[in-house]
Coordinates of C-alpha atoms in Angstrom, one line a residue:
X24 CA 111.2 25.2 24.5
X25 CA 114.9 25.6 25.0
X26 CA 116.4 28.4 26.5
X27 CA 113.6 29.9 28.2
X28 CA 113.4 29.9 32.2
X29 CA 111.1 28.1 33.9
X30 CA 108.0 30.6 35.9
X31 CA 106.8 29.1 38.4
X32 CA 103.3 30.4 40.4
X33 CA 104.8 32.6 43.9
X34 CA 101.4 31.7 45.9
X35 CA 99.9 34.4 48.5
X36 CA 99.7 32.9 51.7
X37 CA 97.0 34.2 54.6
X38 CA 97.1 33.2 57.8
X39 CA 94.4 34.3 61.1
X40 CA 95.4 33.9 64.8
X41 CA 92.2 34.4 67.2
X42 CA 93.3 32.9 70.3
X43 CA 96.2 35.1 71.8
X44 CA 98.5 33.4 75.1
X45 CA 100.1 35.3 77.2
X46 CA 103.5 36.6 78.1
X47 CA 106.6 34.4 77.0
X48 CA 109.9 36.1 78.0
X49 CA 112.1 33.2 75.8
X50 CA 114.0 33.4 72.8
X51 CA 111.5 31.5 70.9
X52 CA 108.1 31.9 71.2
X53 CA 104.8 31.1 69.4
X54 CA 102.7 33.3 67.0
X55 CA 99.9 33.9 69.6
X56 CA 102.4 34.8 73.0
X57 CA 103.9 38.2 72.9
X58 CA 107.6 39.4 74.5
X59 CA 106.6 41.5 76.2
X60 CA 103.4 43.3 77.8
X61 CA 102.2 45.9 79.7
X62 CA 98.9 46.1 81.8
X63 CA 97.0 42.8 80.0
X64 CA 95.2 40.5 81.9
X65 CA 93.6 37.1 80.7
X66 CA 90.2 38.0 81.5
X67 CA 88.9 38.2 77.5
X68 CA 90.5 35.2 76.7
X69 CA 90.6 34.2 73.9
X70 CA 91.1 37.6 73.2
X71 CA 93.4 39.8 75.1
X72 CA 93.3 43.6 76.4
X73 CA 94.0 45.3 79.2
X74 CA 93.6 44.7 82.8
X75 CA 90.9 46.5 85.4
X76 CA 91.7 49.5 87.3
X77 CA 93.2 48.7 90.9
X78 CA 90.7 49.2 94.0
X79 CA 90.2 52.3 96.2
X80 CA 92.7 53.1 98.7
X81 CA 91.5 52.2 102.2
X82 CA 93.6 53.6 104.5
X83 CA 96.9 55.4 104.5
X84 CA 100.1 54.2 106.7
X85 CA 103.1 56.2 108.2
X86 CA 105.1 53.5 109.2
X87 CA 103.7 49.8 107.8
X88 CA 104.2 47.0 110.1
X89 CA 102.3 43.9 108.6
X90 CA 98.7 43.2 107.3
X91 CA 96.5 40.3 107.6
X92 CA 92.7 39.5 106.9
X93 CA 90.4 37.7 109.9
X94 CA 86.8 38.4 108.8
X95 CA 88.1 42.0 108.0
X96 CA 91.1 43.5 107.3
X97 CA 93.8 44.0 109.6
X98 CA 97.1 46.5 109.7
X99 CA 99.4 47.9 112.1
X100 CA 100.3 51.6 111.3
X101 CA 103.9 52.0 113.3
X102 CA 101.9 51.0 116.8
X103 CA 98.6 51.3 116.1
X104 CA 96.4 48.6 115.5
X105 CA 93.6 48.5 113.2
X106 CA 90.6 46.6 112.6
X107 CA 88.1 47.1 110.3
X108 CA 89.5 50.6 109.9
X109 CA 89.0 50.9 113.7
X110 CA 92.4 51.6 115.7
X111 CA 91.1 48.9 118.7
X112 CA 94.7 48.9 120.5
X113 CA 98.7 49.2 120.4
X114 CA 101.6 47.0 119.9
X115 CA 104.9 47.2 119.5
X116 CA 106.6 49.2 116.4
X117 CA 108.4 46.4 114.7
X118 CA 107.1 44.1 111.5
X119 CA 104.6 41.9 112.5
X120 CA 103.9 38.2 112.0
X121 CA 100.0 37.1 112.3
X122 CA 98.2 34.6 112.3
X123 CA 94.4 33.2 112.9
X124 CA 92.8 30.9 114.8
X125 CA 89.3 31.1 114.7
X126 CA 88.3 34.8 115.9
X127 CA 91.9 34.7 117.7
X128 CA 94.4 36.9 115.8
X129 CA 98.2 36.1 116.9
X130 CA 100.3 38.6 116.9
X131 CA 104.1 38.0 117.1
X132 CA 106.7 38.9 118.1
X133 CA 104.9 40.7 120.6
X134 CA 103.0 37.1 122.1
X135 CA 99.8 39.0 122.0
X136 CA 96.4 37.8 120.5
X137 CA 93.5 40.0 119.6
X138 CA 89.8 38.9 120.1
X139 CA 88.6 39.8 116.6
X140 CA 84.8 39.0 118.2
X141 CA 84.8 40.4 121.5
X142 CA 87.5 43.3 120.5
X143 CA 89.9 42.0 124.0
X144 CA 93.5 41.4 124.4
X145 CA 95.4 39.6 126.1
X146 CA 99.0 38.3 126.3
X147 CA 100.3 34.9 125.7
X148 CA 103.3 35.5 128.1
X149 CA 102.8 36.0 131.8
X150 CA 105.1 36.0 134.9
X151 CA 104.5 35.9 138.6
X152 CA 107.4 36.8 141.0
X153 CA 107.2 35.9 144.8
X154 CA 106.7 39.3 146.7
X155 CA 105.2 37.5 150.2
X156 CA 106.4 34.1 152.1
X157 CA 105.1 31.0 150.1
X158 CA 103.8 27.8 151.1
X159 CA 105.0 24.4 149.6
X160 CA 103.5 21.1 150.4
X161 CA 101.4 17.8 149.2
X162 CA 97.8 18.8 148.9
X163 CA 97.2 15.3 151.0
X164 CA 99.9 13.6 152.4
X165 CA 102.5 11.9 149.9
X166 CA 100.6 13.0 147.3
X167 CA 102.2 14.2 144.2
X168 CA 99.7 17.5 143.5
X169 CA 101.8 19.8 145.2
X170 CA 99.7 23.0 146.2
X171 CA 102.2 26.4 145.9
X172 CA 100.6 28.9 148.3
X173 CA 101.4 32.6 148.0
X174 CA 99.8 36.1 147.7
X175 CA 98.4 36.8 143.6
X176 CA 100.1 33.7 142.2
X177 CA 97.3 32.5 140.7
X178 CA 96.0 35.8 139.8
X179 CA 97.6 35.7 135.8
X180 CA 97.2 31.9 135.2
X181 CA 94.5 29.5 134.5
X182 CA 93.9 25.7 135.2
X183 CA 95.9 24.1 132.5
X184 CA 98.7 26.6 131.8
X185 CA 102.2 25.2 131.2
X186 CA 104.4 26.7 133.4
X187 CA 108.0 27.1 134.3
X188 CA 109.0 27.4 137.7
X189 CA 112.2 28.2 139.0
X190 CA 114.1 30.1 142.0
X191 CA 112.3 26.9 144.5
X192 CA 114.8 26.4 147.4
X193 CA 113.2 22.6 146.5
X194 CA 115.0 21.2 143.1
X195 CA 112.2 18.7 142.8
X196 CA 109.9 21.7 142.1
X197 CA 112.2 24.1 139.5
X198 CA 110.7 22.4 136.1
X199 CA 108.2 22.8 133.8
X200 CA 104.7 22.0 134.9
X201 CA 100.8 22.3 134.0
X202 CA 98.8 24.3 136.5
X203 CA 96.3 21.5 137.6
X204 CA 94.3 24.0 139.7
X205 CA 94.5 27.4 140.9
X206 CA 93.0 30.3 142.9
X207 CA 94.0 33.6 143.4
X208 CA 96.5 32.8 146.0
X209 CA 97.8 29.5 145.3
X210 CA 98.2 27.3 142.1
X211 CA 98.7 23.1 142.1
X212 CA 101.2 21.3 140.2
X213 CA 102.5 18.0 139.9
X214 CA 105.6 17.1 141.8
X215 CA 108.2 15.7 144.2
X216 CA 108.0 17.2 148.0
X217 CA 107.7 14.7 151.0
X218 CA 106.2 17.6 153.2
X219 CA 105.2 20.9 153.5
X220 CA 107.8 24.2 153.7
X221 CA 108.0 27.9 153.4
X222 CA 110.0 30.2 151.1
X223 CA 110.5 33.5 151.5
X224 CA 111.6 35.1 148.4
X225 CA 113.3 33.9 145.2
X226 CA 110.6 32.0 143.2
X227 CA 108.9 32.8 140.0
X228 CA 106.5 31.5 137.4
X229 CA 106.5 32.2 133.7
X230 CA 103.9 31.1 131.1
X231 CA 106.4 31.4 127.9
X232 CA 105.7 31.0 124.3
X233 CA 108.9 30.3 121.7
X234 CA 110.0 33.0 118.8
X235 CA 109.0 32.2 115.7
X236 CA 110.2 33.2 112.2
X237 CA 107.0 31.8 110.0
X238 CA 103.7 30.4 111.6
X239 CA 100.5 28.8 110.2
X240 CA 97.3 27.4 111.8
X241 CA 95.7 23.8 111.1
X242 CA 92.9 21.7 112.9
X243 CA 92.8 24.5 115.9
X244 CA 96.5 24.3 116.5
X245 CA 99.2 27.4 115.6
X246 CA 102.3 26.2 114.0
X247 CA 105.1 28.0 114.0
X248 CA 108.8 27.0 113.3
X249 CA 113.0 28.9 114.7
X250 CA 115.9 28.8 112.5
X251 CA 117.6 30.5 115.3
X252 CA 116.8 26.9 117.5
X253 CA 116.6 24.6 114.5
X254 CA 112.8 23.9 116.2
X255 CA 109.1 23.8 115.1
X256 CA 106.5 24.0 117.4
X257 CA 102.6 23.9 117.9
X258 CA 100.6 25.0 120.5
X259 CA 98.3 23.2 122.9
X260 CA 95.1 22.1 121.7
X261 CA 92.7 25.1 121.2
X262 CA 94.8 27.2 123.1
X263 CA 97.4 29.6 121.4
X264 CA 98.7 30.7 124.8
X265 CA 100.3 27.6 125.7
X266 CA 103.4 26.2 124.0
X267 CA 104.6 24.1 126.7
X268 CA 101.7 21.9 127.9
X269 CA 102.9 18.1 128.0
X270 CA 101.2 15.6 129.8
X271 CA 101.5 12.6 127.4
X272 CA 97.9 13.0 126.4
X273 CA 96.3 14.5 122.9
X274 CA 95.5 18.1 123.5
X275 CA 99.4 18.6 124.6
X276 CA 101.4 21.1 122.8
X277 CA 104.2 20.1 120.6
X278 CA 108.1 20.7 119.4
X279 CA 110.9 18.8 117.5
X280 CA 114.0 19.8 116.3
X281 CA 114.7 19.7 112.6
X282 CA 118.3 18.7 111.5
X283 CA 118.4 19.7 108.1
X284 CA 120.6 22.2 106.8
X285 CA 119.7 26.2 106.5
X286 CA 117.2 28.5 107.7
X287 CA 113.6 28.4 107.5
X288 CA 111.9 30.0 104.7
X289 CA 108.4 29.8 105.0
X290 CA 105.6 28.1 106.4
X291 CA 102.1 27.2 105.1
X292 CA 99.3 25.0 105.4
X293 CA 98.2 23.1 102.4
X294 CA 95.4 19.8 101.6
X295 CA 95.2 18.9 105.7
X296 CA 98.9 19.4 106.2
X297 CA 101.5 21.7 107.6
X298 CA 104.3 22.4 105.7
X299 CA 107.8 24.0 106.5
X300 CA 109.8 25.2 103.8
X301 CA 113.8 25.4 103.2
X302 CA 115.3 26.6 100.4
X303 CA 115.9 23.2 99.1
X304 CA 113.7 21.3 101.6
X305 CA 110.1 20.8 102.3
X306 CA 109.2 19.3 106.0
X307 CA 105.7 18.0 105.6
X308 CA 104.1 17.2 109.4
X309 CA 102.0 14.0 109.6
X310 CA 99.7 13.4 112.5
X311 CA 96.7 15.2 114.6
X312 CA 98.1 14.4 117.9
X313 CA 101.7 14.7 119.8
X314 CA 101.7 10.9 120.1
X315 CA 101.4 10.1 116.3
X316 CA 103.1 13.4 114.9
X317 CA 105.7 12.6 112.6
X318 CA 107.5 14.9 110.4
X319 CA 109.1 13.5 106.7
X320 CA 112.1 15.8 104.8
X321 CA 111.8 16.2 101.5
X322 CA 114.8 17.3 99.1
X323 CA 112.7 19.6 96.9
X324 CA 112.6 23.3 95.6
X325 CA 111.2 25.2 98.9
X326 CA 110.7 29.0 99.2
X327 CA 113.8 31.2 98.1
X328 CA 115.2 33.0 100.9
X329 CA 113.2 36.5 101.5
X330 CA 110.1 35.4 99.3
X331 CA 107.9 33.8 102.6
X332 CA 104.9 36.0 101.2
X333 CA 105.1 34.9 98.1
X334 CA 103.2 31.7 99.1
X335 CA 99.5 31.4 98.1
X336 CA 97.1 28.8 97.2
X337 CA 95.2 28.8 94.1
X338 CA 92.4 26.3 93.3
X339 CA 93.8 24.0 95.6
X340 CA 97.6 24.0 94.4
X341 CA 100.3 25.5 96.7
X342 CA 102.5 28.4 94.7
X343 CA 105.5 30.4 95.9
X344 CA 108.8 31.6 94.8
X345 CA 111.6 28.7 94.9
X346 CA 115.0 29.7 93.6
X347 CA 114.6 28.3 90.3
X348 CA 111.1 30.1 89.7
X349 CA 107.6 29.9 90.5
X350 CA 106.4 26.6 91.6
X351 CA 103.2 25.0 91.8
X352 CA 102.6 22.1 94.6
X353 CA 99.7 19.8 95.0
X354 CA 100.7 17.5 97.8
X355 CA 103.9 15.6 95.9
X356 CA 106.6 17.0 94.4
X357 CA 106.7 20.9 93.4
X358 CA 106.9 21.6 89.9
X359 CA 107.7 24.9 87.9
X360 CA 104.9 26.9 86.2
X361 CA 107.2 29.8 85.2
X362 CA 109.3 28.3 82.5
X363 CA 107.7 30.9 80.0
X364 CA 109.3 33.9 82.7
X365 CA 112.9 34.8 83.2
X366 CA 114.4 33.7 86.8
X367 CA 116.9 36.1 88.2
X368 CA 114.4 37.7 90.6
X369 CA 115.8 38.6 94.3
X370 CA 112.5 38.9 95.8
X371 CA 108.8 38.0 95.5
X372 CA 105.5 38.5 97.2
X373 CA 101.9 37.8 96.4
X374 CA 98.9 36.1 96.9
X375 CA 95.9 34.8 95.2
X376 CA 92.7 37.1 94.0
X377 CA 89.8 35.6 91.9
X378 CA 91.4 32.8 90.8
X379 CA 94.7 34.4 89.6
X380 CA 97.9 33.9 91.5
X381 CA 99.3 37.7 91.3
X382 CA 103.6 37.9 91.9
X383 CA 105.5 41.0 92.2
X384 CA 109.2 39.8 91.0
X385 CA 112.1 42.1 92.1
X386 CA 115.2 42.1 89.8
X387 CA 118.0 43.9 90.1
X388 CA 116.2 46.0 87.3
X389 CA 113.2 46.9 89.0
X390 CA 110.2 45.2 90.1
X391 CA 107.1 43.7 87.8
X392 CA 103.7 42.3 88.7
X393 CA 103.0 38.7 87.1
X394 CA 99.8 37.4 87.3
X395 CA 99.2 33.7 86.2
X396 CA 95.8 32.2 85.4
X397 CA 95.4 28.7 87.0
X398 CA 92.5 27.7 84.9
X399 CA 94.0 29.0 81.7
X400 CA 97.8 27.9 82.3
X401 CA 99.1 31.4 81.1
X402 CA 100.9 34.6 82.7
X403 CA 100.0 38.1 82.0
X404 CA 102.3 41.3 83.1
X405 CA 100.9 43.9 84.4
X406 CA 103.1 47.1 85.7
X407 CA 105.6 47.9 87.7
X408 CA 103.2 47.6 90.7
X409 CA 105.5 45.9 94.6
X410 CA 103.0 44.0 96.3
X411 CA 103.9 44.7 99.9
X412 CA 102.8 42.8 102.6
X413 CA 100.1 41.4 100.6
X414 CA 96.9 39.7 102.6
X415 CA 94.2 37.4 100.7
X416 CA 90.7 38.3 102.3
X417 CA 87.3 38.4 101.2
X418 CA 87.4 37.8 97.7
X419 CA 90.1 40.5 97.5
X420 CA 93.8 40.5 97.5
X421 CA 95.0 43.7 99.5
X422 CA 98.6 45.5 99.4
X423 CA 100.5 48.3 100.1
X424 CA 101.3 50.4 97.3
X425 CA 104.5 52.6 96.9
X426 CA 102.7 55.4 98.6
X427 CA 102.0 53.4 101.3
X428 CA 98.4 53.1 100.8
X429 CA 96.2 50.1 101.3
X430 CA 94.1 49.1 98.3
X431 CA 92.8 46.1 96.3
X432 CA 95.2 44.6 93.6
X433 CA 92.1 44.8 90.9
X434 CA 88.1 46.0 91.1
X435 CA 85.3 45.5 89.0
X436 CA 85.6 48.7 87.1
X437 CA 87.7 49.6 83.8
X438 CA 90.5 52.1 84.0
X439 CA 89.8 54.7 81.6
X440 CA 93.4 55.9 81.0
X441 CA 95.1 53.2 81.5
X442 CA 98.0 52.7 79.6
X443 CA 99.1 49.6 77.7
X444 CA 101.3 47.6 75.2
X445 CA 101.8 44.5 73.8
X446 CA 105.2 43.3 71.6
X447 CA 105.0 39.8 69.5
X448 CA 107.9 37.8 68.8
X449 CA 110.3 37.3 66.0
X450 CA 107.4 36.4 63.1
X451 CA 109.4 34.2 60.6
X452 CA 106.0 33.1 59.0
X453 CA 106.9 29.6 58.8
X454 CA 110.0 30.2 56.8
X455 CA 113.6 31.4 57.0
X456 CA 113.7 33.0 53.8
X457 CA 112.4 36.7 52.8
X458 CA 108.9 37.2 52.6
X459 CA 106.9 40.1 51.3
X460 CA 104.5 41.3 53.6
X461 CA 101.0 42.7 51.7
X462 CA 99.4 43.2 54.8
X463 CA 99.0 43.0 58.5
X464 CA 95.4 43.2 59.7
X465 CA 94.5 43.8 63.4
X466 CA 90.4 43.6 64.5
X467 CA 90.0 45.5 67.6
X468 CA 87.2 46.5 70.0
X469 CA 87.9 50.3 71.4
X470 CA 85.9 52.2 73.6
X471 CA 85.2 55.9 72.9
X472 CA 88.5 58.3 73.5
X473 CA 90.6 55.1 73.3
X474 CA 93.9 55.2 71.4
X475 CA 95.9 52.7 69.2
X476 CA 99.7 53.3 68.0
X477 CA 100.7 50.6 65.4
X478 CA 104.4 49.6 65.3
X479 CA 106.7 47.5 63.0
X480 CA 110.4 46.6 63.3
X481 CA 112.2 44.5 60.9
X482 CA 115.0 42.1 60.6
X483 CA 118.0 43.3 62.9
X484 CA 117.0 47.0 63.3
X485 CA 117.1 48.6 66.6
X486 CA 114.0 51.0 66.2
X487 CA 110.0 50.5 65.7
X488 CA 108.5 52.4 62.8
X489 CA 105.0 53.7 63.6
X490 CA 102.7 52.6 60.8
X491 CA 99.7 53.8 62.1
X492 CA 97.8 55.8 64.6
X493 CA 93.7 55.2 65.8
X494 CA 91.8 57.4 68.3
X495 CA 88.1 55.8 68.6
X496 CA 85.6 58.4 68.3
X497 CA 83.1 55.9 69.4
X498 CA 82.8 52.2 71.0
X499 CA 83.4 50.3 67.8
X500 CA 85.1 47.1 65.8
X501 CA 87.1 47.8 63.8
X502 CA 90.3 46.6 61.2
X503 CA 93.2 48.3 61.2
X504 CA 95.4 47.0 58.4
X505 CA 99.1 48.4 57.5
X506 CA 101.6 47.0 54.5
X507 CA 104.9 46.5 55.9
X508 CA 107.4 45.8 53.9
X509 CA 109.8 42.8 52.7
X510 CA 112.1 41.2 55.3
X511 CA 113.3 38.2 56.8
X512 CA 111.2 38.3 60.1
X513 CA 109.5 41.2 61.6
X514 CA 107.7 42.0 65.1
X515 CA 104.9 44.1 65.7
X516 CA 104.1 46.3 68.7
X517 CA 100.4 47.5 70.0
X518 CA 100.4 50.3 72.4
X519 CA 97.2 51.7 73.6
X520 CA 95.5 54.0 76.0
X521 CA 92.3 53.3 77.4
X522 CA 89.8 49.8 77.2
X523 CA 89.8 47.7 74.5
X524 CA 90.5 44.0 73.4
X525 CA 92.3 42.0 70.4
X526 CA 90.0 39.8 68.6
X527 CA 92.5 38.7 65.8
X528 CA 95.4 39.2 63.9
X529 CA 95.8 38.5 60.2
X530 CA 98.5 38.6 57.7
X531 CA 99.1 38.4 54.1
X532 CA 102.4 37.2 52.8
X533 CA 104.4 36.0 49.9
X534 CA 107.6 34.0 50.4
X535 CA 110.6 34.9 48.1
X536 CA 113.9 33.5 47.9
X537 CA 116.6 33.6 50.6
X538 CA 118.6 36.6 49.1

């Protein structure tokens, strides 16, 4: 009929999400991934809630110098040394690298190794100086075992030690050498003297071991790698104590210089292979033995500068901090997992813990603990928590809290009062036009004395309006539903106190016009 308006039939639209993602710090985000978070973990997926309460504190530090796990956990309070909470002896009061080999526990850059079975030390470093007259001679004549005779200089070295010799009066004898037998009073070496002399004073032997920045262990060698001399190293055979054993035969110890640019940044072992990281390089050793050793460079994202603890592996992939975010390697070329993060951190440390690769990213804003399910593919934030000096051990991931306290990163239990929020995205609803909201629904699973706060904020508007407020007088499920009202896009904010979990999220919408 003319001149009446057409009517057309506005339809209601519902819509259910059950399955919830995780964190998503980028402009645009999906329905399911939130903005921001506080305290949620994966662990109801595909429901989400908050994490478990952190472990008990197990010991207390003063002055933390480093932490590692051999069978037990291991920390240095200032000089002390701990094991198993046990102080079993003293080192010196600077930060500690460490490292195991078996029940060996290196500990640098003191050079000293701890006997986590038979509770000894002893040094890797030793030195003889000559306090009596030597004697220097073939063992037989023109022989080359050349037998050094002298009072104690075999007393702190053992058949097979690579030596250094120097102060000899004989040039043919100042060098490097491997102790082919010994006694307390004399020690035989390879070498170049056409008959027998004496020396009165002068000479002295040294067992020495390199600094090292980073080190790691593989096939019963320690690895270890100096920016300072551009070097890497590995130790002789099944001996930690001797770094400069070479004989030309298998068990001999090993060093190369690197001539890439920059200083090392970390160090790992990975699928059968040792791995020395630049900031923009990745040296990947090849070989079991001195004679087939062969170390390929590889322009790649290494470890950023200051993030060495950072690296961790996770169900068999490699992840660390690399200056363009958190990568994942599986023996080719690193790739980034964090693309759902914002970069810009300035330092990172963690390790791995049930699966879950846990990160605590420093930004000039403050610090925040990440943790990224492997299995799922998702990150969660937690808090505010630094992971300091974090050490992987027994099913546990162990780190120094604020305080200075040693504890677990999660437990078994729930945290009764723990305190948590999650923030959606922009929610256009699949359109850019306004929409009348009849109805947000949220099903939620709270245990008694839990609390619930519901928040809205629409369009362009700076502050959240609280819709809605829940205190669970009992472990129940329950709907909590609130009518917001019309608007272009809107985002909704959870914050809770206490256990519980998100099942689901509805809504119930009309879309208008775009006035």
């Amino acid at each position: 009929m003319a001149g009446l308006a057409l009517i057309t039939d506005v339809m209601t639209q519902k819509k259910t999400i059950g399955t919830f993602g995780g964190i998503n710090e980028n402009e645009v985000i999906n329905e399911n991934e939130f903005a921001e978070m506080k305290n949620m973990s994966s662990d109801l997926y595909p429901a989400i809630g908050p994490r478990l309460a952190r472990g008990q504190v197990v010991a207390k530090l003063k002055k933390p110098n480093g932490t590692h796990y051999n069978n037990g956990l291991i920390w240095v309070d200032g000089t002390d040394f701990y094991y198993k909470g046990n102080l079993v002896g003293t080192v010196e009061d600077s930060e500690k690298q460490m490292v195991s080999m078996g029940a060996y526990v290196l500990v640098w850059p003191d050079k000293r190794i701890y006997n986590t079975s038979t509770g000894e030390w002893k040094s890797v470093e030793k030195s003889w100086t000559q306090s009596a007259q030597a004697t220097i001679g073939p063992t037989v004549s023109a022989s080359t075992f050349i037998k050094i005779k002298c009072s104690g200089i075999g007393t702190e070295f053992a058949q097979g030690d690579g030596v250094e010799i120097s102060g000899c009066t004989n040039s043919g004898i100042n060098k490097s050498a491997v102790i082919q037998s010994r006694d307390t009073d004399y020690i035989v070496v390879i070498g170049d003297v056409e008959k027998e002399f004496t020396q009165d004073s002068g000479l002295t032997i040294k067992r020495k071991a390199p600094d090292m920045d980073y080190m790691t262990e593989l096939d019963n060698r320690v690895w270890g790698c100096s920016s300072k001399n551009h070097e890497v190293y590995a130790c002789k055979l099944g001996d930690p104590c001797n770094w400069n054993c070479f004989e030309g035969i298998s068990t001999d110890a090993y060093a190369a210089t690197i001539g890439s640019d920059g200083d090392f940044t970390g160090a790992a072992t990975h699928l059968g292979y040792v791995l020395f990281f630049k900031e923009n390089m990745i040296h990947k050793v090849y070989g079991s033995k001195p004679s087939n050793i062969q170390i390929n460079s590889y322009p790649a994202r290494g470890v950023k500068k200051g993030c060495s603890r950072s690296l961790a592996i996770v169900n068999a992939t490699l992840m660390y901090a690399s200056c363009d975010g958190i990568c994942g390697y599986d023996g080719g070329m690193p790739y980034l997992i964090s693309q759902n993060m914002q970069n810009g951190y300035i330092g990172a440390a963690g390790g791995v813990c049930r699966g879950k690769y846990y990160v605590s990213l420093e930004r000039l804003g403050g610090s925040s603990l990440y943790v990224y399910d492997a299995e799922k593919s998702l990150w969660h934030k937690e808090d505010g928590t630094v992971l300091k000096m974090p050490t992987a051990g027994g099913n546990e991931l162990y780190f120094l809290d604020a305080d200075g306290q040693i504890r677990p990163v999660c437990s078994d239990q729930k945290e009764s009062k723990i305190q948590w929020m999650l923030e959606s995205g922009d929610l256009l609803d699949g359109s850019l036009d306004k929409k009348r909201l009849h109805s947000l629904q949220f099903l939620l699973d709270l245990e008694r004395g839990s609390y619930i706060e519901v928040y809205l904020k629409y369009d362009e508007e700076p502050l959240w309006t609280r819709l809605k407020t829940f205190t669970a007088l009992t472990k129940q499920t329950f709907r909590i539903s609130v009518r917001p009202r019309r608007c272009n896009h809107y985002r909704y904010k959870l914050v809770g106190v206490g256990p519980g979990k998100l099942y689901g999220f509805g809504k119930t919408y009309t879309v208008g016009s775009g006035r």
